Amino acid sequence: MATFATPVEGFRHFTAARPEGGAAVENYRPTLTARLEDLGRQMTDALATVLAEETGASPDDQLPRLAAGQIGWFHSLVYAEIGRRIVAGGKPDAIAEAVLQLLGLVEELLSEQALGYAVRGR
């Protein structure tokens, strides 16, 4: 299995290795979507557990689950945007820049409580 120093290198390799470029992702969309949704749910559940442990939250405290859900949403949003842009034929550098801009918008939407939740060293 190939490894890459950056996600952009991985995009370049994936699209260059296929004559159809980023459209190759479309062929696997239903299976990939189902698997990614399941992995996202597992990741969010595991993150909620870790956040609860790290913050010393009580079992009935919903905040760790809510914070994990927000992070899971960002994760899903980023991967969906990357996939959409790959399928549309976007270039890796342009995709990376667009995702950074998207994350900037997400950050602007969040409150200080969300941005500062469970930060180590505080």
Short mmCIF file of N, CA, C and O in Angstrom, two decimals:
data_model
loop_
_atom_site.label_atom_id
_atom_site.label_comp_id
_atom_site.label_asym_id
_atom_site.label_seq_id
_atom_site.Cartn_x
_atom_site.Cartn_y
_atom_site.Cartn_z
N MET A 1 0.84 -1.17 0.00
CA MET A 1 0.00 0.00 0.00
C MET A 1 0.90 1.25 0.00
O MET A 1 1.84 1.34 0.77
N ALA A 2 0.58 2.18 -0.84
CA ALA A 2 1.36 3.41 -0.94
C ALA A 2 1.05 4.33 0.24
O ALA A 2 -0.07 4.38 0.73
N THR A 3 2.05 5.05 0.68
CA THR A 3 1.86 6.08 1.71
C THR A 3 2.32 7.41 1.13
O THR A 3 3.21 7.45 0.26
N PHE A 4 1.72 8.48 1.63
CA PHE A 4 2.00 9.80 1.09
C PHE A 4 2.26 10.77 2.22
O PHE A 4 1.66 10.67 3.29
N ALA A 5 3.15 11.71 1.98
CA ALA A 5 3.52 12.70 3.00
C ALA A 5 2.39 13.66 3.28
O ALA A 5 2.24 14.15 4.39
N THR A 6 1.56 13.93 2.28
CA THR A 6 0.45 14.87 2.46
C THR A 6 -0.79 14.34 1.76
O THR A 6 -0.69 13.52 0.83
N PRO A 7 -1.99 14.79 2.17
CA PRO A 7 -3.20 14.39 1.47
C PRO A 7 -3.18 14.79 -0.01
O PRO A 7 -3.68 14.08 -0.87
N VAL A 8 -2.58 15.93 -0.31
CA VAL A 8 -2.51 16.39 -1.70
C VAL A 8 -1.75 15.37 -2.55
O VAL A 8 -2.17 15.06 -3.67
N GLU A 9 -0.65 14.82 -2.04
CA GLU A 9 0.08 13.80 -2.77
C GLU A 9 -0.80 12.57 -3.01
O GLU A 9 -0.76 11.97 -4.09
N GLY A 10 -1.58 12.21 -2.01
CA GLY A 10 -2.50 11.08 -2.17
C GLY A 10 -3.55 11.33 -3.25
O GLY A 10 -3.84 10.45 -4.06
N PHE A 11 -4.11 12.54 -3.29
CA PHE A 11 -5.07 12.90 -4.34
C PHE A 11 -4.43 12.77 -5.72
O PHE A 11 -5.01 12.23 -6.64
N ARG A 12 -3.24 13.33 -5.82
CA ARG A 12 -2.55 13.30 -7.12
C ARG A 12 -2.33 11.86 -7.58
O ARG A 12 -2.54 11.53 -8.75
N HIS A 13 -1.89 11.02 -6.66
CA HIS A 13 -1.65 9.62 -7.00
C HIS A 13 -2.96 8.93 -7.43
O HIS A 13 -3.00 8.24 -8.44
N PHE A 14 -4.01 9.13 -6.67
CA PHE A 14 -5.29 8.48 -6.95
C PHE A 14 -5.83 8.88 -8.31
O PHE A 14 -6.22 8.05 -9.11
N THR A 15 -5.85 10.18 -8.59
CA THR A 15 -6.44 10.64 -9.84
C THR A 15 -5.54 10.35 -11.04
O THR A 15 -6.03 10.06 -12.12
N ALA A 16 -4.21 10.40 -10.85
CA ALA A 16 -3.29 10.14 -11.95
C ALA A 16 -3.30 8.67 -12.35
O ALA A 16 -3.05 8.33 -13.51
N ALA A 17 -3.59 7.78 -11.40
CA ALA A 17 -3.54 6.35 -11.66
C ALA A 17 -4.76 5.83 -12.42
O ALA A 17 -4.79 4.68 -12.82
N ARG A 18 -5.76 6.69 -12.64
CA ARG A 18 -6.99 6.27 -13.29
C ARG A 18 -7.30 7.18 -14.46
O ARG A 18 -7.29 8.39 -14.31
N PRO A 19 -7.61 6.59 -15.61
CA PRO A 19 -7.90 7.44 -16.76
C PRO A 19 -9.12 8.34 -16.54
O PRO A 19 -9.19 9.43 -17.07
N GLU A 20 -10.06 7.88 -15.72
CA GLU A 20 -11.26 8.67 -15.47
C GLU A 20 -11.04 9.70 -14.36
O GLU A 20 -11.95 10.45 -14.01
N GLY A 21 -9.84 9.74 -13.78
CA GLY A 21 -9.51 10.72 -12.75
C GLY A 21 -10.39 10.55 -11.52
O GLY A 21 -10.68 9.43 -11.09
N GLY A 22 -10.81 11.67 -10.96
CA GLY A 22 -11.62 11.65 -9.74
C GLY A 22 -12.97 10.99 -9.91
O GLY A 22 -13.59 10.58 -8.94
N ALA A 23 -13.45 10.88 -11.14
CA ALA A 23 -14.75 10.24 -11.37
C ALA A 23 -14.73 8.77 -10.97
O ALA A 23 -15.79 8.17 -10.79
N ALA A 24 -13.55 8.18 -10.77
CA ALA A 24 -13.46 6.79 -10.33
C ALA A 24 -14.17 6.59 -9.00
O ALA A 24 -14.70 5.52 -8.72
N VAL A 25 -14.20 7.62 -8.19
CA VAL A 25 -14.85 7.53 -6.88
C VAL A 25 -16.34 7.22 -7.05
O VAL A 25 -16.92 6.49 -6.26
N GLU A 26 -16.96 7.76 -8.10
CA GLU A 26 -18.38 7.56 -8.33
C GLU A 26 -18.75 6.08 -8.43
O GLU A 26 -19.83 5.68 -8.02
N ASN A 27 -17.87 5.28 -9.01
CA ASN A 27 -18.15 3.85 -9.18
C ASN A 27 -18.34 3.13 -7.85
O ASN A 27 -18.99 2.11 -7.79
N TYR A 28 -17.75 3.67 -6.80
CA TYR A 28 -17.78 3.01 -5.50
C TYR A 28 -18.66 3.75 -4.49
O TYR A 28 -18.67 3.41 -3.32
N ARG A 29 -19.38 4.76 -4.94
CA ARG A 29 -20.10 5.65 -4.03
C ARG A 29 -21.03 4.94 -3.03
O ARG A 29 -20.94 5.21 -1.84
N PRO A 30 -21.95 4.06 -3.44
CA PRO A 30 -22.88 3.48 -2.44
C PRO A 30 -22.15 2.71 -1.35
O PRO A 30 -22.45 2.87 -0.16
N THR A 31 -21.20 1.89 -1.73
CA THR A 31 -20.47 1.10 -0.74
C THR A 31 -19.61 1.98 0.14
O THR A 31 -19.59 1.83 1.37
N LEU A 32 -18.91 2.92 -0.46
CA LEU A 32 -18.07 3.83 0.31
C LEU A 32 -18.90 4.68 1.26
O LEU A 32 -18.53 4.88 2.41
N THR A 33 -20.03 5.18 0.78
CA THR A 33 -20.88 6.02 1.62
C THR A 33 -21.36 5.26 2.85
O THR A 33 -21.28 5.76 3.97
N ALA A 34 -21.84 4.05 2.64
CA ALA A 34 -22.32 3.25 3.78
C ALA A 34 -21.19 2.97 4.77
O ALA A 34 -21.38 3.10 5.98
N ARG A 35 -20.05 2.61 4.26
CA ARG A 35 -18.92 2.29 5.14
C ARG A 35 -18.43 3.53 5.88
O ARG A 35 -18.14 3.48 7.07
N LEU A 36 -18.33 4.64 5.17
CA LEU A 36 -17.87 5.87 5.81
C LEU A 36 -18.86 6.36 6.87
O LEU A 36 -18.44 6.85 7.92
N GLU A 37 -20.15 6.21 6.62
CA GLU A 37 -21.14 6.59 7.63
C GLU A 37 -21.00 5.73 8.88
O GLU A 37 -21.07 6.23 10.00
N ASP A 38 -20.79 4.43 8.69
CA ASP A 38 -20.61 3.54 9.83
C ASP A 38 -19.33 3.87 10.59
O ASP A 38 -19.32 3.94 11.82
N LEU A 39 -18.25 4.09 9.87
CA LEU A 39 -16.99 4.47 10.53
C LEU A 39 -17.13 5.80 11.26
O LEU A 39 -16.61 5.97 12.37
N GLY A 40 -17.85 6.75 10.67
CA GLY A 40 -18.07 8.03 11.32
C GLY A 40 -18.84 7.89 12.61
O GLY A 40 -18.51 8.53 13.62
N ARG A 41 -19.85 7.03 12.61
CA ARG A 41 -20.63 6.78 13.83
C ARG A 41 -19.76 6.15 14.90
O ARG A 41 -19.78 6.56 16.07
N GLN A 42 -18.95 5.17 14.51
CA GLN A 42 -18.06 4.53 15.47
C GLN A 42 -17.05 5.52 16.04
O GLN A 42 -16.77 5.52 17.24
N MET A 43 -16.51 6.37 15.16
CA MET A 43 -15.54 7.37 15.60
C MET A 43 -16.18 8.35 16.59
O MET A 43 -15.60 8.67 17.62
N THR A 44 -17.39 8.79 16.28
CA THR A 44 -18.07 9.74 17.15
C THR A 44 -18.38 9.11 18.51
O THR A 44 -18.18 9.74 19.55
N ASP A 45 -18.84 7.88 18.50
CA ASP A 45 -19.12 7.18 19.77
C ASP A 45 -17.85 7.03 20.60
O ASP A 45 -17.85 7.28 21.81
N ALA A 46 -16.76 6.62 19.96
CA ALA A 46 -15.49 6.44 20.68
C ALA A 46 -14.98 7.78 21.19
O ALA A 46 -14.48 7.86 22.32
N LEU A 47 -15.10 8.81 20.39
CA LEU A 47 -14.65 10.14 20.82
C LEU A 47 -15.46 10.63 22.00
O LEU A 47 -14.91 11.21 22.94
N ALA A 48 -16.76 10.41 21.99
CA ALA A 48 -17.60 10.82 23.12
C ALA A 48 -17.14 10.13 24.40
O ALA A 48 -17.08 10.76 25.47
N THR A 49 -16.79 8.88 24.31
CA THR A 49 -16.30 8.13 25.48
C THR A 49 -15.00 8.74 25.99
O THR A 49 -14.82 8.96 27.19
N VAL A 50 -14.08 9.01 25.08
CA VAL A 50 -12.79 9.59 25.47
C VAL A 50 -12.98 10.98 26.08
O VAL A 50 -12.38 11.31 27.11
N LEU A 51 -13.81 11.80 25.46
CA LEU A 51 -14.06 13.14 25.99
C LEU A 51 -14.67 13.08 27.40
O LEU A 51 -14.29 13.85 28.28
N ALA A 52 -15.58 12.16 27.60
CA ALA A 52 -16.18 12.01 28.93
C ALA A 52 -15.12 11.61 29.95
O ALA A 52 -15.08 12.14 31.06
N GLU A 53 -14.25 10.67 29.57
CA GLU A 53 -13.19 10.24 30.48
C GLU A 53 -12.20 11.38 30.76
O GLU A 53 -11.83 11.62 31.90
N GLU A 54 -11.78 12.07 29.70
CA GLU A 54 -10.78 13.12 29.83
C GLU A 54 -11.28 14.32 30.64
O GLU A 54 -10.50 14.99 31.30
N THR A 55 -12.56 14.60 30.53
CA THR A 55 -13.12 15.77 31.23
C THR A 55 -13.70 15.41 32.59
O THR A 55 -14.10 16.30 33.33
N GLY A 56 -13.78 14.12 32.90
CA GLY A 56 -14.37 13.70 34.16
C GLY A 56 -15.87 13.93 34.21
O GLY A 56 -16.45 14.12 35.28
N ALA A 57 -16.50 13.91 33.05
CA ALA A 57 -17.95 14.16 32.97
C ALA A 57 -18.72 13.05 33.66
O ALA A 57 -18.32 11.89 33.65
N SER A 58 -19.83 13.43 34.25
CA SER A 58 -20.71 12.44 34.88
C SER A 58 -21.41 11.64 33.78
O SER A 58 -21.53 12.11 32.65
N PRO A 59 -21.90 10.44 34.10
CA PRO A 59 -22.55 9.60 33.09
C PRO A 59 -23.76 10.26 32.41
O PRO A 59 -24.07 9.95 31.27
N ASP A 60 -24.43 11.18 33.11
CA ASP A 60 -25.60 11.82 32.52
C ASP A 60 -25.28 13.14 31.82
O ASP A 60 -26.16 13.80 31.28
N ASP A 61 -24.01 13.52 31.77
CA ASP A 61 -23.59 14.76 31.10
C ASP A 61 -23.61 14.54 29.59
O ASP A 61 -22.93 13.65 29.07
N GLN A 62 -24.37 15.34 28.89
CA GLN A 62 -24.51 15.20 27.44
C GLN A 62 -23.43 15.95 26.64
O GLN A 62 -23.28 15.75 25.44
N LEU A 63 -22.68 16.81 27.31
CA LEU A 63 -21.71 17.65 26.62
C LEU A 63 -20.65 16.86 25.84
O LEU A 63 -20.36 17.20 24.69
N PRO A 64 -20.07 15.79 26.41
CA PRO A 64 -19.09 15.02 25.61
C PRO A 64 -19.68 14.46 24.32
O PRO A 64 -19.05 14.50 23.26
N ARG A 65 -20.92 13.98 24.39
CA ARG A 65 -21.57 13.43 23.21
C ARG A 65 -21.86 14.54 22.18
O ARG A 65 -21.67 14.35 20.98
N LEU A 66 -22.28 15.70 22.68
CA LEU A 66 -22.54 16.82 21.77
C LEU A 66 -21.26 17.31 21.10
O LEU A 66 -21.24 17.59 19.90
N ALA A 67 -20.19 17.42 21.87
CA ALA A 67 -18.91 17.86 21.31
C ALA A 67 -18.40 16.84 20.28
O ALA A 67 -17.93 17.22 19.20
N ALA A 68 -18.52 15.57 20.60
CA ALA A 68 -18.09 14.53 19.66
C ALA A 68 -18.93 14.58 18.39
O ALA A 68 -18.40 14.40 17.29
N GLY A 69 -20.21 14.85 18.52
CA GLY A 69 -21.08 14.98 17.35
C GLY A 69 -20.66 16.14 16.46
O GLY A 69 -20.68 16.03 15.23
N GLN A 70 -20.28 17.25 17.07
CA GLN A 70 -19.81 18.40 16.29
C GLN A 70 -18.54 18.04 15.53
O GLN A 70 -18.41 18.34 14.34
N ILE A 71 -17.61 17.40 16.21
CA ILE A 71 -16.36 17.01 15.56
C ILE A 71 -16.64 16.00 14.44
O ILE A 71 -16.06 16.09 13.36
N GLY A 72 -17.55 15.08 14.70
CA GLY A 72 -17.94 14.12 13.67
C GLY A 72 -18.56 14.80 12.46
O GLY A 72 -18.31 14.42 11.31
N TRP A 73 -19.33 15.85 12.73
CA TRP A 73 -19.94 16.61 11.64
C TRP A 73 -18.85 17.28 10.80
O TRP A 73 -18.90 17.25 9.58
N PHE A 74 -17.86 17.91 11.46
CA PHE A 74 -16.78 18.56 10.71
C PHE A 74 -16.06 17.53 9.84
O PHE A 74 -15.76 17.80 8.68
N HIS A 75 -15.78 16.40 10.44
CA HIS A 75 -15.08 15.33 9.73
C HIS A 75 -15.86 14.91 8.49
O HIS A 75 -15.31 14.83 7.38
N SER A 76 -17.15 14.67 8.67
CA SER A 76 -18.01 14.27 7.56
C SER A 76 -18.10 15.36 6.50
O SER A 76 -18.05 15.08 5.29
N LEU A 77 -18.24 16.59 6.94
CA LEU A 77 -18.33 17.73 6.03
C LEU A 77 -17.08 17.84 5.17
O LEU A 77 -17.15 18.02 3.95
N VAL A 78 -15.92 17.72 5.80
CA VAL A 78 -14.66 17.82 5.07
C VAL A 78 -14.53 16.70 4.04
O VAL A 78 -14.21 16.95 2.87
N TYR A 79 -14.80 15.47 4.45
CA TYR A 79 -14.67 14.36 3.50
C TYR A 79 -15.69 14.44 2.38
O TYR A 79 -15.37 14.12 1.23
N ALA A 80 -16.91 14.88 2.66
CA ALA A 80 -17.91 15.04 1.60
C ALA A 80 -17.47 16.12 0.60
O ALA A 80 -17.63 15.95 -0.61
N GLU A 81 -16.92 17.21 1.11
CA GLU A 81 -16.45 18.28 0.23
C GLU A 81 -15.29 17.82 -0.63
O GLU A 81 -15.24 18.10 -1.83
N ILE A 82 -14.37 17.09 -0.03
CA ILE A 82 -13.24 16.55 -0.81
C ILE A 82 -13.77 15.62 -1.91
O ILE A 82 -13.38 15.75 -3.07
N GLY A 83 -14.66 14.72 -1.54
CA GLY A 83 -15.21 13.79 -2.53
C GLY A 83 -15.95 14.50 -3.65
O GLY A 83 -15.79 14.17 -4.83
N ARG A 84 -16.76 15.50 -3.29
CA ARG A 84 -17.52 16.26 -4.29
C ARG A 84 -16.57 16.94 -5.26
O ARG A 84 -16.78 16.91 -6.48
N ARG A 85 -15.52 17.51 -4.74
CA ARG A 85 -14.58 18.24 -5.60
C ARG A 85 -13.72 17.30 -6.44
O ARG A 85 -13.36 17.62 -7.57
N ILE A 86 -13.38 16.13 -5.91
CA ILE A 86 -12.63 15.15 -6.70
C ILE A 86 -13.47 14.70 -7.89
O ILE A 86 -13.01 14.67 -9.03
N VAL A 87 -14.73 14.34 -7.62
CA VAL A 87 -15.62 13.88 -8.68
C VAL A 87 -15.82 14.97 -9.73
O VAL A 87 -15.91 14.68 -10.93
N ALA A 88 -15.85 16.22 -9.31
CA ALA A 88 -16.00 17.34 -10.24
C ALA A 88 -14.72 17.64 -11.01
O ALA A 88 -14.70 18.53 -11.86
N GLY A 89 -13.65 16.91 -10.71
CA GLY A 89 -12.40 17.10 -11.44
C GLY A 89 -11.48 18.15 -10.85
O GLY A 89 -10.55 18.61 -11.50
N GLY A 90 -11.73 18.53 -9.61
CA GLY A 90 -10.89 19.53 -8.96
C GLY A 90 -9.45 19.08 -8.81
O GLY A 90 -9.16 17.89 -8.69
N LYS A 91 -8.56 20.03 -8.83
CA LYS A 91 -7.13 19.77 -8.65
C LYS A 91 -6.81 19.72 -7.15
O LYS A 91 -7.43 20.44 -6.36
N PRO A 92 -5.86 18.89 -6.75
CA PRO A 92 -5.56 18.72 -5.33
C PRO A 92 -5.28 20.01 -4.57
O PRO A 92 -5.80 20.20 -3.47
N ASP A 93 -4.51 20.89 -5.13
CA ASP A 93 -4.20 22.14 -4.42
C ASP A 93 -5.46 22.99 -4.23
O ASP A 93 -5.65 23.60 -3.18
N ALA A 94 -6.30 23.04 -5.25
CA ALA A 94 -7.55 23.80 -5.15
C ALA A 94 -8.49 23.17 -4.13
O ALA A 94 -9.18 23.88 -3.37
N ILE A 95 -8.52 21.85 -4.09
CA ILE A 95 -9.37 21.15 -3.12
C ILE A 95 -8.88 21.45 -1.71
O ILE A 95 -9.69 21.77 -0.83
N ALA A 96 -7.59 21.36 -1.50
CA ALA A 96 -7.03 21.63 -0.17
C ALA A 96 -7.36 23.06 0.28
O ALA A 96 -7.77 23.27 1.42
N GLU A 97 -7.23 24.01 -0.61
CA GLU A 97 -7.53 25.41 -0.28
C GLU A 97 -9.01 25.59 0.04
O GLU A 97 -9.37 26.26 1.00
N ALA A 98 -9.88 24.95 -0.75
CA ALA A 98 -11.32 25.06 -0.51
C ALA A 98 -11.70 24.47 0.84
O ALA A 98 -12.55 25.01 1.56
N VAL A 99 -11.09 23.35 1.20
CA VAL A 99 -11.39 22.71 2.48
C VAL A 99 -10.91 23.58 3.64
O VAL A 99 -11.60 23.72 4.66
N LEU A 100 -9.76 24.21 3.50
CA LEU A 100 -9.29 25.12 4.55
C LEU A 100 -10.25 26.30 4.72
O LEU A 100 -10.54 26.72 5.84
N GLN A 101 -10.77 26.82 3.61
CA GLN A 101 -11.74 27.91 3.69
C GLN A 101 -13.03 27.43 4.37
O GLN A 101 -13.61 28.14 5.18
N LEU A 102 -13.45 26.22 4.04
CA LEU A 102 -14.64 25.64 4.66
C LEU A 102 -14.46 25.52 6.17
O LEU A 102 -15.33 25.89 6.95
N LEU A 103 -13.30 25.02 6.59
CA LEU A 103 -13.02 24.90 8.02
C LEU A 103 -12.98 26.26 8.70
O LEU A 103 -13.39 26.40 9.86
N GLY A 104 -12.51 27.26 7.99
CA GLY A 104 -12.54 28.62 8.54
C GLY A 104 -13.96 29.09 8.79
O GLY A 104 -14.25 29.70 9.83
N LEU A 105 -14.87 28.78 7.89
CA LEU A 105 -16.27 29.14 8.09
C LEU A 105 -16.89 28.38 9.27
O LEU A 105 -17.64 28.95 10.06
N VAL A 106 -16.55 27.10 9.37
CA VAL A 106 -17.05 26.31 10.49
C VAL A 106 -16.57 26.91 11.80
O VAL A 106 -17.34 27.06 12.75
N GLU A 107 -15.30 27.27 11.86
CA GLU A 107 -14.75 27.86 13.08
C GLU A 107 -15.49 29.14 13.46
O GLU A 107 -15.75 29.39 14.64
N GLU A 108 -15.84 29.95 12.47
CA GLU A 108 -16.57 31.19 12.74
C GLU A 108 -17.95 30.92 13.33
O GLU A 108 -18.47 31.74 14.10
N LEU A 109 -18.54 29.79 13.00
CA LEU A 109 -19.87 29.46 13.51
C LEU A 109 -19.86 28.96 14.95
O LEU A 109 -20.88 29.00 15.62
N LEU A 110 -18.72 28.50 15.41
CA LEU A 110 -18.65 27.89 16.74
C LEU A 110 -18.48 28.93 17.83
O LEU A 110 -17.81 29.94 17.66
N SER A 111 -19.06 28.62 18.98
CA SER A 111 -18.91 29.49 20.15
C SER A 111 -17.57 29.22 20.82
O SER A 111 -16.90 28.23 20.55
N GLU A 112 -17.20 30.10 21.71
CA GLU A 112 -15.97 29.91 22.49
C GLU A 112 -16.06 28.63 23.32
O GLU A 112 -15.06 27.96 23.52
N GLN A 113 -17.26 28.32 23.80
CA GLN A 113 -17.41 27.10 24.59
C GLN A 113 -17.07 25.87 23.74
O GLN A 113 -16.36 24.98 24.19
N ALA A 114 -17.54 25.83 22.50
CA ALA A 114 -17.24 24.69 21.63
C ALA A 114 -15.76 24.66 21.26
O ALA A 114 -15.14 23.60 21.28
N LEU A 115 -15.21 25.81 20.93
CA LEU A 115 -13.80 25.85 20.53
C LEU A 115 -12.86 25.52 21.68
O LEU A 115 -11.76 25.01 21.46
N GLY A 116 -13.28 25.81 22.90
CA GLY A 116 -12.40 25.59 24.05
C GLY A 116 -12.72 24.34 24.85
O GLY A 116 -12.09 24.08 25.88
N TYR A 117 -13.66 23.53 24.37
CA TYR A 117 -14.06 22.33 25.12
C TYR A 117 -12.96 21.28 25.12
O TYR A 117 -12.40 20.93 24.09
N ALA A 118 -12.62 20.79 26.29
CA ALA A 118 -11.69 19.67 26.50
C ALA A 118 -10.28 19.95 25.95
O ALA A 118 -9.59 19.04 25.51
N VAL A 119 -9.86 21.19 25.96
CA VAL A 119 -8.52 21.54 25.51
C VAL A 119 -7.54 21.22 26.65
O VAL A 119 -7.73 21.69 27.77
N ARG A 120 -6.56 20.43 26.36
CA ARG A 120 -5.58 20.08 27.39
C ARG A 120 -4.73 21.28 27.74
O ARG A 120 -4.42 22.12 26.91
N GLY A 121 -4.34 21.34 29.00
CA GLY A 121 -3.45 22.42 29.45
C GLY A 121 -4.18 23.68 29.88
O GLY A 121 -3.56 24.68 30.19
N ARG A 122 -5.48 23.64 29.90
CA ARG A 122 -6.24 24.81 30.35
C ARG A 122 -6.64 24.66 31.78
O ARG A 122 -6.90 23.69 32.31
#
